[in-house]
Amino acid sequence: MKTFLYSNRKAPSPLFFSWYSKLLIIALVALGLTAFVPTDTLTGNSTLMSGVVFEIETTNHSQPSQKTESMEVMVEGRNISIQVLPNGRNGRGRMIFNASKGKKGNVFLTDDDKKEYYVIDDAFIDKMAGNVNTSKGMMEKAMEGLSPEQRKMIEEAQKKSGNKMPGFPSAMKLPSKPEILKTDEKANKNGYSCTKYEVHRDGKKIRELWITSWKNIDGGNEAKNAFAAMNTFFEDMKDMFGAGGFPGGSNPYNEMVLVDGFPVVVNNFNEVDGSLEDESILKSTKRRTLDPADFEPPSGYKRRSMMPN
């Protein structure tokens, strides 16, 4: 038996990606705010904090060599630092969510090869929202002189594309929204009791998740709160910009909130032929003393703008 957790209605699609190995994408829960207790260890002016580090092993099955690499996810309080593995033209880096910055957090995207970083902060979001509103106004003004038949054609294109912005036609149809299905299958995966979830889009399975309860994970409560905070950050971005506001039209971290657990195994499948593209496995969790600087851009890195001048 499979239980639908959300269905394909009018909402646009999330970006198809691996939860762990493809996180360097530019925009792209019960919130008991459990914080870590500071230790007595000091470094400079910073107080070291007790955090949790998750080791994830990812195997790329889409390449002949099927290369396997390890990566880490660091969690402290509601802050997250996710290591990004080299993937295509993107090099190694990190995606850092710092919940203490701005209104609801900031995201830093670092490029370790170029010693650079990008920031998604309140100023960037406000500027993006202003650009969206400007484009919306221009399109609405352009439509004023159209005939009823022409307006109807544009509105139909808008509905098909999943774009909710009034007067904003789109020539590109976005993929439909995935559906998360909870199955009755249970199994032990790498020492964790798990339940199998499937993610389908347009009748095809694109992802398979083996989920364990947060309580089964050392540091699970902390991770739950941190991912929930990051999910809220991206949900607010999605609501502000609409479907076409950023790649994929939706927030992938919402899946983790919906399944209410940690993915021990994630298998991503090719949407065309159904072949396995990559597999990510939780190998270990460990407590580690973390520095607040772990959740900031590295010293000496140059900030780059995500928007044209």
GROMACS .gro file of C-alpha atoms in nm, residues 168-271:
model
  104
  168PHE     CA    1   0.322   3.650  -1.739
  169PRO     CA    2   0.324   3.404  -2.030
  170SER     CA    3   0.580   3.130  -2.055
  171ALA     CA    4   0.692   2.943  -2.362
  172MET     CA    5   0.851   2.671  -2.150
  173LYS     CA    6   0.630   2.421  -1.972
  174LEU     CA    7   0.769   2.334  -1.630
  175PRO     CA    8   0.760   1.970  -1.518
  176SER     CA    9   0.469   1.869  -1.299
  177LYS     CA   10   0.506   1.858  -0.923
  178PRO     CA   11   0.639   1.530  -0.780
  179GLU     CA   12   0.429   1.315  -0.549
  180ILE     CA   13   0.570   1.158  -0.233
  181LEU     CA   14   0.431   0.814  -0.154
  182LYS     CA   15   0.481   0.631   0.174
  183THR     CA   16   0.499   0.256   0.121
  184ASP     CA   17   0.450  -0.036   0.359
  185GLU     CA   18   0.805  -0.159   0.297
  186LYS     CA   19   1.037  -0.157   0.596
  187ALA     CA   20   1.399  -0.266   0.616
  188ASN     CA   21   1.720  -0.222   0.810
  189LYS     CA   22   1.952   0.010   0.619
  190ASN     CA   23   2.307   0.049   0.747
  191GLY     CA   24   2.192  -0.024   1.102
  192TYR     CA   25   1.881   0.198   1.098
  193SER     CA   26   1.518   0.087   1.095
  194CYS     CA   27   1.371   0.252   0.785
  195THR     CA   28   1.048   0.297   0.591
  196LYS     CA   29   1.056   0.326   0.213
  197TYR     CA   30   0.920   0.637   0.040
  198GLU     CA   31   0.897   0.692  -0.333
  199VAL     CA   32   0.890   1.018  -0.526
  200HIS     CA   33   0.700   1.005  -0.857
  201ARG     CA   34   0.657   1.258  -1.135
  202ASP     CA   35   0.425   1.209  -1.431
  203GLY     CA   36   0.384   0.843  -1.336
  204LYS     CA   37   0.758   0.771  -1.319
  205LYS     CA   38   0.963   0.698  -1.008
  206ILE     CA   39   1.240   0.957  -0.987
  207ARG     CA   40   1.359   0.902  -0.631
  208GLU     CA   41   1.354   0.638  -0.361
  209LEU     CA   42   1.405   0.728   0.005
  210TRP     CA   43   1.467   0.500   0.302
  211ILE     CA   44   1.366   0.716   0.600
  212THR     CA   45   1.442   0.657   0.966
  213SER     CA   46   1.285   0.845   1.257
  214TRP     CA   47   1.475   1.151   1.378
  215LYS     CA   48   1.499   0.988   1.722
  216ASN     CA   49   1.705   0.703   1.575
  217ILE     CA   50   1.978   0.945   1.464
  218ASP     CA   51   2.242   1.077   1.702
  219GLY     CA   52   2.181   1.449   1.677
  220GLY     CA   53   1.850   1.391   1.501
  221ASN     CA   54   1.656   1.656   1.695
  222GLU     CA   55   1.918   1.918   1.612
  223ALA     CA   56   1.918   1.820   1.245
  224LYS     CA   57   1.538   1.829   1.235
  225ASN     CA   58   1.527   2.184   1.366
  226ALA     CA   59   1.805   2.301   1.135
  227PHE     CA   60   1.655   2.153   0.819
  228ALA     CA   61   1.312   2.288   0.918
  229ALA     CA   62   1.460   2.639   0.949
  230MET     CA   63   1.628   2.608   0.610
  231ASN     CA   64   1.306   2.473   0.459
  232THR     CA   65   1.120   2.781   0.587
  233PHE     CA   66   1.383   3.006   0.429
  234PHE     CA   67   1.340   2.849   0.084
  235GLU     CA   68   0.961   2.820   0.116
  236ASP     CA   69   0.945   3.196   0.177
  237MET     CA   70   1.158   3.251  -0.133
  238LYS     CA   71   0.928   3.029  -0.338
  239ASP     CA   72   0.618   3.211  -0.213
  240MET     CA   73   0.773   3.550  -0.287
  241PHE     CA   74   0.901   3.474  -0.636
  242GLY     CA   75   0.638   3.228  -0.754
  243ALA     CA   76   0.699   2.921  -0.968
  244GLY     CA   77   0.928   3.092  -1.215
  245GLY     CA   78   1.125   3.283  -0.955
  246PHE     CA   79   1.412   3.038  -0.930
  247PRO     CA   80   1.526   2.705  -1.083
  248GLY     CA   81   1.286   2.415  -1.054
  249GLY     CA   82   1.006   2.627  -0.911
  250SER     CA   83   1.003   2.468  -0.567
  251ASN     CA   84   1.192   2.388  -0.249
  252PRO     CA   85   1.351   2.042  -0.232
  253TYR     CA   86   1.402   2.057   0.146
  254ASN     CA   87   1.026   2.044   0.184
  255GLU     CA   88   1.048   1.670   0.113
  256MET     CA   89   1.247   1.613   0.432
  257VAL     CA   90   0.982   1.797   0.635
  258LEU     CA   91   0.699   1.603   0.471
  259VAL     CA   92   0.850   1.261   0.541
  260ASP     CA   93   0.942   1.373   0.896
  261GLY     CA   94   1.263   1.176   0.922
  262PHE     CA   95   1.621   1.148   0.802
  263PRO     CA   96   1.705   0.978   0.470
  264VAL     CA   97   1.951   0.695   0.536
  265VAL     CA   98   1.952   0.590   0.170
  266VAL     CA   99   1.855   0.805  -0.130
  267ASN     CA  100   1.842   0.663  -0.483
  268ASN     CA  101   1.786   0.903  -0.773
  269PHE     CA  102   1.664   0.768  -1.107
  270ASN     CA  103   1.684   0.902  -1.460
  271GLU     CA  104   1.345   1.041  -1.560
   0.00000   0.00000   0.00000
